[in-house]
Amino acid sequence: MSDKHIRIWQTVQQIPMGKVATYGQIADLAGLPGRARLVGKALGQVPDGGWQGKPVPWFRVINSQGKISLPLASDAFNRQRTMLQDEGIVVIGAKIRLQDFQWQPDITELLFKLSY
């Protein structure tokens, strides 16, 4: 676990229920521009209990095309799709309309909730 992983986990913890963010968006908000792949790697290494006693909602992070990045019809894909749908996010095939569901942090979140 590195400082960069912790920054990513803390940023992902801020994504509100019913919203998604892209890997690149999380990298930018965590102060790691251009490190979208690192976001994916960090999310694959979240401790079982989350971070600092809070869950890290990895399933709310999708690719820049608005798609779930896991292999279509895999158990992990189905789990992510189900978790998103349980929060009211519409998933058609593997795609989510970013115009409808992408997290757009407001100025308060940027100043007081995000550390980077």
C-alpha positions as MATLAB code, in Angstrom:
seq = 'MSDKHIRIWQTVQQIPMGKVATYGQIADLAGLPGRARLVGKALGQVPDGGWQGKPVPWFRVINSQGKISLPLASDAFNRQRTMLQDEGIVVIGAKIRLQDFQWQPDITELLFKLSY';
ca = [
       0.000    0.000    0.000;
       1.347    3.391   -0.960;
       0.424    6.993   -0.253;
      -1.009    7.150   -3.786;
      -3.309    4.185   -3.089;
      -4.551    5.877    0.086;
      -5.260    9.111   -1.822;
      -7.256    7.144   -4.387;
      -9.238    5.225   -1.757;
     -10.065    8.424    0.139;
     -11.243   10.064   -3.083;
     -13.416    7.080   -4.065;
     -14.974    7.162   -0.594;
     -16.389   10.597   -1.474;
     -18.406    9.404   -4.507;
     -22.051    9.730   -3.412;
     -24.492    6.876   -3.611;
     -26.223    6.822   -6.996;
     -23.271    8.456   -8.801;
     -20.250    7.157  -10.708;
     -16.822    8.555  -11.524;
     -14.291    7.588  -14.158;
     -10.822    6.244  -13.436;
      -9.288    9.399  -14.908;
     -11.585   11.655  -12.895;
     -10.554    9.916   -9.662;
      -6.883   10.225  -10.623;
      -7.313   13.961  -11.236;
      -9.239   14.543   -7.988;
      -6.623   12.546   -6.038;
      -3.882   14.809   -7.403;
      -2.569   12.131   -9.745;
      -3.398   13.392  -13.252;
      -2.836   10.875  -16.024;
      -2.762    7.934  -13.616;
      -6.116    6.291  -14.440;
      -4.513    2.836  -14.586;
      -3.118    3.343  -11.100;
      -6.673    3.956   -9.903;
      -7.707    0.541  -11.244;
      -4.727   -1.105   -9.586;
      -5.402    0.631   -6.252;
      -9.063   -0.399   -6.298;
      -7.977   -4.006   -6.751;
      -5.960   -3.729   -3.531;
      -8.529   -2.205   -1.164;
      -8.234   -3.879    2.260;
     -11.162   -6.171    3.142;
     -12.473   -3.769    5.775;
     -12.207   -0.732    3.528;
     -10.034    2.204    4.526;
     -10.094    3.805    7.978;
     -13.208    1.863    8.910;
     -15.216    3.032    5.888;
     -15.998    1.078    2.726;
     -14.339    2.071   -0.536;
     -17.158    1.854   -3.136;
     -14.952    0.566   -5.963;
     -18.013   -0.378   -8.009;
     -18.851    3.319   -8.589;
     -15.716    3.751  -10.742;
     -16.075    3.095  -14.471;
     -14.105    3.838  -17.625;
     -14.136    7.071  -19.608;
     -16.650    5.676  -22.106;
     -19.121    5.142  -19.267;
     -18.664    1.375  -19.290;
     -17.924   -1.222  -16.666;
     -14.358   -2.324  -17.375;
     -14.648   -5.889  -16.109;
     -15.081   -8.741  -18.605;
     -18.679   -8.852  -19.835;
     -20.797  -11.530  -18.112;
     -18.051  -12.390  -15.595;
     -19.045  -12.816  -11.950;
     -17.227   -9.573  -11.095;
     -19.014   -7.709  -13.923;
     -22.397   -8.996  -12.754;
     -21.593   -8.030   -9.166;
     -20.614   -4.483  -10.168;
     -23.671   -4.056  -12.384;
     -25.971   -5.306   -9.609;
     -24.402   -2.989   -7.026;
     -24.808    0.001   -9.354;
     -28.409   -0.900  -10.175;
     -29.159   -1.311   -6.457;
     -28.235    2.376   -6.095;
     -30.594    3.410   -8.895;
     -27.950    3.723  -11.608;
     -29.249    2.592  -14.988;
     -26.892    0.133  -16.662;
     -27.729   -0.849  -20.237;
     -25.507   -3.700  -21.325;
     -22.256   -2.508  -19.771;
     -22.905    1.226  -20.213;
     -23.950    4.023  -17.890;
     -24.939    7.447  -19.241;
     -22.324    9.746  -17.755;
     -24.562   12.742  -18.502;
     -27.089   11.338  -16.029;
     -24.962    9.663  -13.357;
     -21.439   11.130  -13.288;
     -20.396   12.680  -10.002;
     -19.668   16.375  -10.343;
     -18.250   17.478   -6.986;
     -19.363   20.923   -5.922;
     -17.010   23.564   -4.546;
     -17.669   22.516   -0.932;
     -16.651   18.930   -1.672;
     -13.554   20.090   -3.527;
     -12.450   22.393   -0.733;
     -13.406   20.455    2.385;
     -13.768   16.759    1.568;
     -11.010   16.156   -0.956;
      -7.487   16.571    0.313;
      -5.640   16.853   -2.991;
];
